[in-house]
Amino acid sequence: MRGAIAAGHPLTAQAGAAMLRAGGNAVDAAVAAMLTSCVTEPLLTGLGAAGYMMIAPAGETPVLLDFSAEAPGRGRAGDRAPLDPITVHFGDADQEFHVGPSSVAAYGLPAGAAKAATYGRAPLAELVSAAAAYARKGHRVNGYQAYVTSLLLPLARSIGLNALREGELLVQHEVAEALDRLGHDGAEPFYTGDIAAAIVDEISAHGGDLTRTDLRSYAVAERAPLHARHRGRDVHTNPPPAMGGTLLTQMLEALPDNPSQQDLVRAMATPKTHLNRLGSTTHISVLDAEGTACSVTTTNGAGSGIAIAGVHLNNMMGEEDLSPGGFFSHLPGDRLPSMMAPTVVTRDAGAELVLGSAGSSRICGAILQVLVNVLDRGMPAQQAVDAPRMHLGGDRLHVEPGIRPGSALPVTEFRAPNMFFGGCQLVELTGSGLLRGGADHRRDGAVVVV
């Protein structure tokens, strides 16, 4: 076997698997898959998105690549346009999102892809090839993406998606051209070149804060991962200034041995998170036969509804949970907080689990429960991901069928497994040397073992 990949879309996973078959390492596979997700999951991520990648080379110290969004406004003059509110009907509740030019933060994905490629073997031009081909020739919209599109229909139409329903052929010529530029010229056109200029000119003309200085100043940060111990393993996850890894390690530290459902509820109550947002996020996990692991989570927020030169721009400045002090309270250049927590679990310096999740405030709880399912309950990867989940939001417990938490808290019982509880993608190396994965059916995930 050459490796295994779990991702949020079958074509995303297949693009990564193709890199493994061609002799690429886990990072090559993750970058190719990440870029493909910009095409196959266009309302969850894109070239105007942001994210984090955990890279754990075999036998070496892991590193976290932070290509998250930065607050714009360096050198900005003039009045700011108000955020545009839109209401999304999500299950039994409505959520208000804020989009438009003022919601756009400095994006990190092109820079993140270019930086990550230096940890791989393949040239960037090869890593974009599958994504560009899917964008140019088109792919059939699957059920989950059609559902996301139905939730975010005004944004889908605003960025020009020409296929909205399951089975329709989605073609994205401008995205293909932007991917070709990334492969040929690297990240520079998106930060200092013509694509950056086109984006800034359009955003500033309509009252947004993004400036040329914001993009020119953007750089990927390499960080030492946050570390925790659990069941004799080393858990490496996303460090500050992101929030997700810190919350995950607090939950892990609050767990006793062989935790019960009640123990999990108490652990999830340790950090306080209150928002239950849609979570337009996607995750990819890869482990290659040489033992290199790569875990990457990206997000576009809900998306700003603005696409320029093939770049669907994020709405990070309009995401309430990223601005706890109020909208526009961040200083220009501040890295925005995030719940994303790409994670690698090692044992005796060798990668054993590679995982992460989509789902906004549910990310940490989803990862925690999957970790417990594998490490404490001995479940194989797919069973661990499929198992029913719960989420503690404020003072209310949300549960999927099959969970009887016996809690005194108010409980919302879901009638079926739901995307609300995240989208966790897991790859596992068993003690016998078997590579296997768990793909989250809640978000139409897929696993490929090569």
Short mmCIF file of C-alpha atoms in Angstrom, two decimals:
data_model
loop_
_atom_site.label_atom_id
_atom_site.label_comp_id
_atom_site.label_asym_id
_atom_site.label_seq_id
_atom_site.Cartn_x
_atom_site.Cartn_y
_atom_site.Cartn_z
CA MET A 1 0.00 0.00 0.00
CA ARG A 2 1.16 3.54 -0.78
CA GLY A 3 -1.15 5.37 1.56
CA ALA A 4 -4.70 6.32 2.44
CA ILE A 5 -6.73 9.50 2.20
CA ALA A 6 -10.08 10.55 3.66
CA ALA A 7 -11.77 13.70 2.36
CA GLY A 8 -15.09 15.49 2.11
CA HIS A 9 -15.83 14.57 -1.53
CA PRO A 10 -15.08 11.45 -3.59
CA LEU A 11 -13.27 13.41 -6.31
CA THR A 12 -11.25 15.27 -3.69
CA ALA A 13 -10.10 11.93 -2.26
CA GLN A 14 -9.39 10.50 -5.69
CA ALA A 15 -7.17 13.45 -6.62
CA GLY A 16 -5.07 12.85 -3.52
CA ALA A 17 -4.95 9.11 -4.15
CA ALA A 18 -3.69 9.73 -7.69
CA MET A 19 -0.72 11.63 -6.25
CA LEU A 20 0.06 8.71 -3.94
CA ARG A 21 -0.07 6.30 -6.87
CA ALA A 22 2.30 8.55 -8.81
CA GLY A 23 4.88 8.35 -6.01
CA GLY A 24 3.99 11.53 -4.15
CA ASN A 25 4.03 11.71 -0.37
CA ALA A 26 1.20 12.57 2.00
CA VAL A 27 1.76 16.31 1.56
CA ASP A 28 1.55 16.05 -2.24
CA ALA A 29 -1.70 14.12 -1.87
CA ALA A 30 -3.11 16.62 0.63
CA VAL A 31 -2.27 19.66 -1.52
CA ALA A 32 -3.73 18.08 -4.67
CA ALA A 33 -6.86 17.15 -2.73
CA MET A 34 -7.12 20.59 -1.11
CA LEU A 35 -6.96 22.31 -4.49
CA THR A 36 -9.51 19.87 -5.91
CA SER A 37 -11.85 20.65 -3.03
CA CYS A 38 -11.87 24.25 -4.26
CA VAL A 39 -13.64 22.89 -7.35
CA THR A 40 -15.73 20.04 -5.99
CA GLU A 41 -16.79 21.81 -2.76
CA PRO A 42 -17.05 25.40 -4.04
CA LEU A 43 -19.25 26.79 -1.26
CA LEU A 44 -17.09 25.33 1.51
CA THR A 45 -13.63 26.33 0.36
CA GLY A 46 -11.82 27.97 -2.56
CA LEU A 47 -8.81 29.98 -3.62
CA GLY A 48 -10.12 32.86 -1.51
CA ALA A 49 -10.33 30.68 1.59
CA ALA A 50 -8.10 30.06 4.59
CA GLY A 51 -6.93 27.10 6.62
CA TYR A 52 -4.34 25.13 8.53
CA MET A 53 -2.19 22.14 7.61
CA MET A 54 -0.47 19.80 10.08
CA ILE A 55 2.54 18.04 8.54
CA ALA A 56 4.17 15.19 10.48
CA PRO A 57 7.10 13.73 8.49
CA ALA A 58 8.00 10.20 9.53
CA GLY A 59 10.22 10.32 12.61
CA GLU A 60 10.42 14.12 12.62
CA THR A 61 8.86 16.91 14.64
CA PRO A 62 5.45 17.94 13.23
CA VAL A 63 4.90 21.48 11.95
CA LEU A 64 1.68 23.46 11.60
CA LEU A 65 1.27 25.69 8.54
CA ASP A 66 -1.06 28.56 9.41
CA PHE A 67 -2.59 30.09 6.29
CA SER A 68 -5.60 31.48 8.09
CA ALA A 69 -7.35 34.75 7.27
CA GLU A 70 -6.07 38.15 8.34
CA ALA A 71 -8.14 41.21 9.17
CA PRO A 72 -7.86 43.72 6.31
CA GLY A 73 -7.55 47.50 6.35
CA ARG A 74 -3.87 48.44 6.14
CA GLY A 75 -3.79 51.90 4.61
CA ARG A 76 -7.55 51.93 4.12
CA ALA A 77 -9.25 55.29 3.66
CA GLY A 78 -12.89 56.16 3.14
CA ASP A 79 -16.19 54.85 4.39
CA ARG A 80 -16.78 51.14 4.86
CA ALA A 81 -19.86 49.60 3.27
CA PRO A 82 -22.18 47.87 5.76
CA LEU A 83 -22.20 44.09 5.91
CA ASP A 84 -25.00 42.48 3.92
CA PRO A 85 -27.12 40.12 6.09
CA ILE A 86 -28.61 36.96 4.60
CA THR A 87 -30.76 34.38 6.35
CA VAL A 88 -30.02 30.69 5.89
CA HIS A 89 -32.68 28.12 6.78
CA PHE A 90 -30.69 25.35 8.44
CA GLY A 91 -32.71 22.42 9.75
CA ASP A 92 -35.04 23.59 12.50
CA ALA A 93 -33.38 26.97 12.91
CA ASP A 94 -32.54 30.07 10.91
CA GLN A 95 -29.04 31.57 10.90
CA GLU A 96 -28.05 35.04 9.80
CA PHE A 97 -24.81 35.40 7.88
CA HIS A 98 -23.06 38.59 6.85
CA VAL A 99 -21.54 38.85 3.40
CA GLY A 100 -20.57 41.44 0.80
CA PRO A 101 -17.36 43.46 0.17
CA SER A 102 -16.83 44.40 3.82
CA SER A 103 -16.88 40.74 4.86
CA VAL A 104 -13.73 39.87 2.87
CA ALA A 105 -10.51 39.20 4.81
CA ALA A 106 -7.04 38.61 3.40
CA TYR A 107 -7.08 35.00 2.18
CA GLY A 108 -4.40 32.37 2.67
CA LEU A 109 -5.09 29.31 0.54
CA PRO A 110 -2.90 30.09 -2.50
CA ALA A 111 0.03 30.94 -0.23
CA GLY A 112 -0.68 27.87 1.89
CA ALA A 113 -0.69 25.57 -1.14
CA ALA A 114 2.59 26.99 -2.43
CA LYS A 115 4.27 26.70 0.98
CA ALA A 116 2.98 23.19 1.61
CA ALA A 117 4.27 22.06 -1.79
CA THR A 118 7.83 22.65 -0.54
CA TYR A 119 7.28 19.74 1.88
CA GLY A 120 6.31 17.42 -0.96
CA ARG A 121 7.96 15.96 -4.03
CA ALA A 122 5.81 17.12 -6.93
CA PRO A 123 5.91 20.55 -8.58
CA LEU A 124 2.95 22.84 -7.93
CA ALA A 125 1.94 22.61 -11.60
CA GLU A 126 1.39 18.87 -11.14
CA LEU A 127 -0.51 19.37 -7.89
CA VAL A 128 -3.11 21.66 -9.52
CA SER A 129 -3.66 19.47 -12.59
CA ALA A 130 -6.56 17.37 -11.32
CA ALA A 131 -8.34 20.38 -9.84
CA ALA A 132 -7.94 22.41 -13.03
CA ALA A 133 -9.22 19.51 -15.13
CA TYR A 134 -12.36 19.09 -13.00
CA ALA A 135 -12.99 22.83 -13.16
CA ARG A 136 -12.53 22.98 -16.93
CA LYS A 137 -14.36 19.81 -17.95
CA GLY A 138 -16.90 19.89 -15.16
CA HIS A 139 -18.09 17.36 -12.59
CA ARG A 140 -21.50 16.16 -11.47
CA VAL A 141 -22.87 17.82 -8.33
CA ASN A 142 -23.41 15.20 -5.62
CA GLY A 143 -26.17 15.07 -3.04
CA TYR A 144 -24.38 16.81 -0.19
CA GLN A 145 -23.08 19.65 -2.34
CA ALA A 146 -26.56 20.13 -3.78
CA TYR A 147 -27.88 20.38 -0.22
CA VAL A 148 -25.24 22.96 0.73
CA THR A 149 -26.11 24.89 -2.43
CA SER A 150 -29.78 24.88 -1.49
CA LEU A 151 -28.88 26.37 1.90
CA LEU A 152 -26.63 29.03 0.39
CA LEU A 153 -28.51 29.53 -2.87
CA PRO A 154 -28.19 33.34 -3.04
CA LEU A 155 -24.41 33.05 -2.65
CA ALA A 156 -24.18 30.22 -5.18
CA ARG A 157 -25.98 32.32 -7.76
CA SER A 158 -23.96 35.40 -6.87
CA ILE A 159 -20.64 33.68 -7.62
CA GLY A 160 -21.99 32.26 -10.87
CA LEU A 161 -22.29 28.54 -10.14
CA ASN A 162 -24.04 27.11 -13.19
CA ALA A 163 -25.15 23.81 -11.64
CA LEU A 164 -27.27 23.84 -8.49
CA ARG A 165 -28.93 20.42 -8.31
CA GLU A 166 -27.70 16.89 -7.83
CA GLY A 167 -26.48 15.34 -11.06
CA GLU A 168 -26.01 18.62 -12.94
CA LEU A 169 -22.64 19.30 -14.57
CA LEU A 170 -20.73 22.10 -12.84
CA VAL A 171 -18.16 23.82 -15.07
CA GLN A 172 -15.91 26.59 -13.68
CA HIS A 173 -13.71 28.04 -16.42
CA GLU A 174 -12.43 31.01 -14.40
CA VAL A 175 -11.48 28.76 -11.50
CA ALA A 176 -9.56 26.54 -13.95
CA GLU A 177 -7.64 29.57 -15.22
CA ALA A 178 -6.83 30.70 -11.68
CA LEU A 179 -5.59 27.21 -10.78
CA ASP A 180 -3.43 27.16 -13.91
CA ARG A 181 -1.90 30.47 -12.83
CA LEU A 182 -1.18 29.07 -9.38
CA GLY A 183 0.50 26.04 -10.89
CA HIS A 184 2.55 28.07 -13.38
CA ASP A 185 3.39 31.22 -11.42
CA GLY A 186 2.95 30.18 -7.78
CA ALA A 187 1.10 32.33 -5.27
CA GLU A 188 2.51 35.70 -6.39
CA PRO A 189 -0.32 36.67 -8.79
CA PHE A 190 -2.78 36.31 -5.91
CA TYR A 191 -0.84 38.60 -3.57
CA THR A 192 1.27 41.02 -5.61
CA GLY A 193 0.20 40.51 -9.23
CA ASP A 194 -2.71 41.07 -11.56
CA ILE A 195 -5.18 38.80 -9.76
CA ALA A 196 -4.53 40.60 -6.47
CA ALA A 197 -4.98 43.97 -8.19
CA ALA A 198 -8.28 42.92 -9.77
CA ILE A 199 -9.61 41.66 -6.42
CA VAL A 200 -8.58 44.72 -4.41
CA ASP A 201 -9.82 47.18 -7.02
CA GLU A 202 -13.25 45.55 -7.09
CA ILE A 203 -13.57 45.18 -3.30
CA SER A 204 -12.37 48.71 -2.51
CA ALA A 205 -14.62 50.20 -5.19
CA HIS A 206 -17.61 48.76 -3.33
CA GLY A 207 -16.59 49.81 0.18
CA GLY A 208 -14.60 46.79 1.39
CA ASP A 209 -11.47 47.06 3.54
CA LEU A 210 -9.10 44.75 1.63
CA THR A 211 -6.05 46.63 0.31
CA ARG A 212 -3.01 45.81 -1.79
CA THR A 213 -0.89 46.19 1.33
CA ASP A 214 -2.98 43.52 3.08
CA LEU A 215 -2.29 41.00 0.33
CA ARG A 216 1.33 42.03 -0.23
CA SER A 217 2.02 41.61 3.49
CA TYR A 218 0.42 38.18 3.79
CA ALA A 219 2.69 35.26 4.73
CA VAL A 220 2.15 31.69 5.85
CA ALA A 221 3.23 31.13 9.46
CA GLU A 222 5.04 27.95 10.50
CA ARG A 223 4.14 27.09 14.09
CA ALA A 224 5.06 24.43 16.64
CA PRO A 225 1.94 22.31 17.21
CA LEU A 226 0.09 22.19 20.50
CA HIS A 227 0.74 18.90 22.31
CA ALA A 228 -1.26 16.69 24.67
CA ARG A 229 -0.99 13.12 25.91
CA HIS A 230 -3.86 10.63 25.76
CA ARG A 231 -3.81 6.87 26.28
CA GLY A 232 -0.06 6.68 25.79
CA ARG A 233 -0.13 8.70 22.58
CA ASP A 234 1.04 12.15 21.61
CA VAL A 235 -1.72 14.35 20.19
CA HIS A 236 -0.45 17.17 17.97
CA THR A 237 -3.00 19.84 17.06
CA ASN A 238 -3.52 23.47 16.07
CA PRO A 239 -1.79 25.98 18.42
CA PRO A 240 -2.78 29.58 19.26
CA PRO A 241 -3.74 32.04 17.92
CA ALA A 242 -6.29 29.49 16.66
CA MET A 243 -8.76 28.36 19.33
CA GLY A 244 -9.65 24.87 18.15
CA GLY A 245 -6.55 23.00 19.27
CA THR A 246 -6.58 24.65 22.68
CA LEU A 247 -10.19 23.64 23.25
CA LEU A 248 -9.48 20.09 22.09
CA THR A 249 -6.53 19.68 24.46
CA GLN A 250 -8.62 21.06 27.36
CA MET A 251 -11.29 18.46 26.61
CA LEU A 252 -8.74 15.66 26.42
CA GLU A 253 -7.15 16.67 29.71
CA ALA A 254 -10.57 16.62 31.40
CA LEU A 255 -11.21 12.97 30.41
CA PRO A 256 -10.69 10.08 32.83
CA ASP A 257 -9.57 6.66 31.63
CA ASN A 258 -12.29 4.72 29.78
CA PRO A 259 -14.66 7.71 29.64
CA SER A 260 -18.41 7.26 29.73
CA GLN A 261 -20.93 9.37 27.84
CA GLN A 262 -21.34 11.49 30.96
CA ASP A 263 -17.57 11.97 31.11
CA LEU A 264 -17.63 13.18 27.52
CA VAL A 265 -20.38 15.66 28.30
CA ARG A 266 -18.38 16.99 31.25
CA ALA A 267 -15.23 17.25 29.12
CA MET A 268 -17.09 19.16 26.40
CA ALA A 269 -18.38 21.53 29.08
CA THR A 270 -14.82 22.40 30.12
CA PRO A 271 -14.34 25.05 27.41
CA LYS A 272 -17.34 27.26 26.76
CA THR A 273 -18.58 27.57 23.19
CA HIS A 274 -22.02 28.87 22.45
CA LEU A 275 -22.53 29.40 18.74
CA ASN A 276 -23.90 26.62 16.55
CA ARG A 277 -23.04 27.89 13.09
CA LEU A 278 -23.44 26.01 9.82
CA GLY A 279 -19.70 25.48 9.46
CA SER A 280 -18.80 25.84 5.77
CA THR A 281 -15.61 23.89 6.24
CA THR A 282 -13.95 20.80 4.78
CA HIS A 283 -11.19 18.48 5.96
CA ILE A 284 -8.63 16.11 4.40
CA SER A 285 -6.48 13.47 6.17
CA VAL A 286 -3.60 11.58 4.53
CA LEU A 287 -1.07 9.03 5.71
CA ASP A 288 1.49 7.55 3.32
CA ALA A 289 3.29 4.22 3.46
CA GLU A 290 6.49 5.89 4.66
CA GLY A 291 4.71 7.22 7.73
CA THR A 292 4.33 10.88 6.75
CA ALA A 293 1.00 12.32 7.87
CA CYS A 294 -0.83 15.40 6.67
CA SER A 295 -4.04 16.85 8.09
CA VAL A 296 -5.59 19.97 6.54
CA THR A 297 -8.77 21.92 7.24
CA THR A 298 -9.94 24.83 5.09
CA THR A 299 -12.92 27.16 5.08
CA ASN A 300 -14.50 30.00 3.19
CA GLY A 301 -16.78 30.89 6.07
CA ALA A 302 -20.12 31.06 4.33
CA GLY A 303 -18.44 32.84 1.42
CA SER A 304 -18.85 36.51 0.62
CA GLY A 305 -20.91 35.99 -2.53
CA ILE A 306 -18.12 37.63 -4.54
CA ALA A 307 -15.94 35.79 -7.07
CA ILE A 308 -13.24 37.66 -8.98
CA ALA A 309 -10.84 36.10 -11.48
CA GLY A 310 -11.81 32.61 -10.32
CA VAL A 311 -11.30 33.41 -6.64
CA HIS A 312 -14.41 32.95 -4.47
CA LEU A 313 -13.67 35.32 -1.61
CA ASN A 314 -14.33 34.48 2.03
CA ASN A 315 -16.64 36.34 4.43
CA MET A 316 -14.46 35.95 7.53
CA MET A 317 -15.06 39.54 8.68
CA GLY A 318 -18.78 38.77 8.71
CA GLU A 319 -18.54 35.59 10.80
CA GLU A 320 -19.86 36.35 14.30
CA ASP A 321 -17.85 33.62 16.05
CA LEU A 322 -14.60 35.03 14.63
CA SER A 323 -15.30 38.49 16.07
CA PRO A 324 -16.37 37.98 19.70
CA GLY A 325 -15.61 41.65 20.37
CA GLY A 326 -17.99 42.75 17.61
CA PHE A 327 -17.63 43.14 13.86
CA PHE A 328 -14.45 44.97 12.73
CA SER A 329 -12.94 44.83 16.21
CA HIS A 330 -9.72 43.21 14.92
CA LEU A 331 -6.77 45.37 14.00
CA PRO A 332 -5.54 45.21 10.39
CA GLY A 333 -3.14 42.30 10.04
CA ASP A 334 -4.53 40.32 13.00
CA ARG A 335 -4.88 36.60 12.39
CA LEU A 336 -8.52 35.77 12.90
CA PRO A 337 -9.37 33.10 15.49
CA SER A 338 -10.58 29.71 14.31
CA MET A 339 -12.07 26.47 15.60
CA MET A 340 -10.23 24.43 12.96
CA ALA A 341 -8.02 21.77 14.52
CA PRO A 342 -6.15 19.49 12.09
CA THR A 343 -4.67 16.78 14.28
CA VAL A 344 -2.10 13.98 14.11
CA VAL A 345 -1.76 11.32 16.82
CA THR A 346 1.63 9.62 17.12
CA ARG A 347 2.89 6.65 19.13
CA ASP A 348 6.62 6.12 19.58
CA ALA A 349 7.13 8.99 17.06
CA GLY A 350 5.13 7.17 14.36
CA ALA A 351 1.81 8.50 13.06
CA GLU A 352 -1.14 6.36 14.16
CA LEU A 353 -4.17 8.61 13.50
CA VAL A 354 -4.68 11.56 11.16
CA LEU A 355 -7.94 13.43 11.58
CA GLY A 356 -9.84 16.68 11.70
CA SER A 357 -13.36 17.88 11.12
CA ALA A 358 -15.61 20.44 9.56
CA GLY A 359 -18.38 22.00 11.60
CA SER A 360 -17.48 25.34 13.22
CA SER A 361 -18.14 25.09 16.97
CA ARG A 362 -18.71 21.32 16.66
CA ILE A 363 -15.20 20.64 15.34
CA CYS A 364 -13.48 19.97 18.67
CA GLY A 365 -16.26 17.81 20.04
CA ALA A 366 -16.38 15.73 16.86
CA ILE A 367 -12.61 15.14 16.96
CA LEU A 368 -12.75 14.33 20.68
CA GLN A 369 -15.47 11.72 20.24
CA VAL A 370 -13.74 10.05 17.29
CA LEU A 371 -10.46 9.94 19.22
CA VAL A 372 -12.20 8.32 22.20
CA ASN A 373 -13.96 5.84 19.91
CA VAL A 374 -10.63 4.65 18.48
CA LEU A 375 -8.22 4.96 21.41
CA ASP A 376 -10.49 4.21 24.38
CA ARG A 377 -13.20 2.03 22.83
CA GLY A 378 -11.13 0.21 20.24
CA MET A 379 -13.37 0.97 17.27
CA PRO A 380 -11.97 0.69 13.74
CA ALA A 381 -11.77 3.95 11.78
CA GLN A 382 -15.05 3.85 9.88
CA GLN A 383 -17.05 2.67 12.89
CA ALA A 384 -15.48 5.42 14.99
CA VAL A 385 -16.58 8.08 12.50
CA ASP A 386 -20.04 6.59 11.98
CA ALA A 387 -20.83 6.30 15.69
CA PRO A 388 -23.52 8.70 16.96
CA ARG A 389 -22.29 12.03 18.28
CA MET A 390 -23.41 14.73 20.63
CA HIS A 391 -22.63 18.43 20.95
CA LEU A 392 -22.90 20.70 23.96
CA GLY A 393 -23.86 24.17 22.79
CA GLY A 394 -24.29 26.60 25.66
CA ASP A 395 -26.57 24.85 28.15
CA ARG A 396 -28.25 22.51 25.65
CA LEU A 397 -27.12 19.06 24.61
CA HIS A 398 -27.70 18.02 21.00
CA VAL A 399 -27.63 14.27 20.31
CA GLU A 400 -27.89 11.90 17.38
CA PRO A 401 -29.97 8.70 17.58
CA GLY A 402 -28.30 6.02 19.69
CA ILE A 403 -27.02 8.30 22.45
CA ARG A 404 -28.63 8.27 25.89
CA PRO A 405 -26.46 10.70 27.84
CA GLY A 406 -28.60 10.73 30.99
CA SER A 407 -27.96 14.45 31.35
CA ALA A 408 -29.96 16.91 33.42
CA LEU A 409 -29.42 19.47 30.66
CA PRO A 410 -32.10 20.24 28.07
CA VAL A 411 -31.63 17.85 25.14
CA THR A 412 -32.35 18.30 21.43
CA GLU A 413 -32.73 14.86 19.82
CA PHE A 414 -32.01 14.64 16.11
CA ARG A 415 -34.03 12.09 14.15
CA ALA A 416 -31.03 10.98 12.04
CA PRO A 417 -27.27 11.58 11.80
CA ASN A 418 -26.79 15.15 10.62
CA MET A 419 -24.12 17.44 9.14
CA PHE A 420 -24.67 19.60 12.22
CA PHE A 421 -22.33 17.22 14.09
CA GLY A 422 -19.38 17.93 11.82
CA GLY A 423 -17.58 16.15 9.03
CA CYS A 424 -14.71 14.15 10.51
CA GLN A 425 -12.28 12.47 8.10
CA LEU A 426 -9.92 9.90 9.64
CA VAL A 427 -6.98 7.76 8.50
CA GLU A 428 -5.57 5.10 10.81
CA LEU A 429 -2.47 2.90 10.86
CA THR A 430 -3.30 -0.13 12.99
CA GLY A 431 -0.87 -1.99 15.21
CA SER A 432 -0.69 -4.76 12.59
CA GLY A 433 0.36 -2.25 9.91
CA LEU A 434 -3.02 -1.97 8.16
CA LEU A 435 -3.95 1.41 6.66
CA ARG A 436 -7.64 2.21 6.76
CA GLY A 437 -9.88 5.24 6.88
CA GLY A 438 -13.18 6.57 8.08
CA ALA A 439 -15.16 8.97 5.90
CA ASP A 440 -18.00 10.98 7.39
CA HIS A 441 -21.29 10.07 5.71
CA ARG A 442 -22.82 13.16 7.33
CA ARG A 443 -21.07 15.20 4.62
CA ASP A 444 -20.62 12.63 1.84
CA GLY A 445 -16.99 11.95 2.71
CA ALA A 446 -14.89 9.33 0.93
CA VAL A 447 -11.87 7.15 1.68
CA VAL A 448 -9.36 5.79 -0.82
CA VAL A 449 -6.63 3.32 0.17
CA VAL A 450 -3.92 3.01 -2.46
#
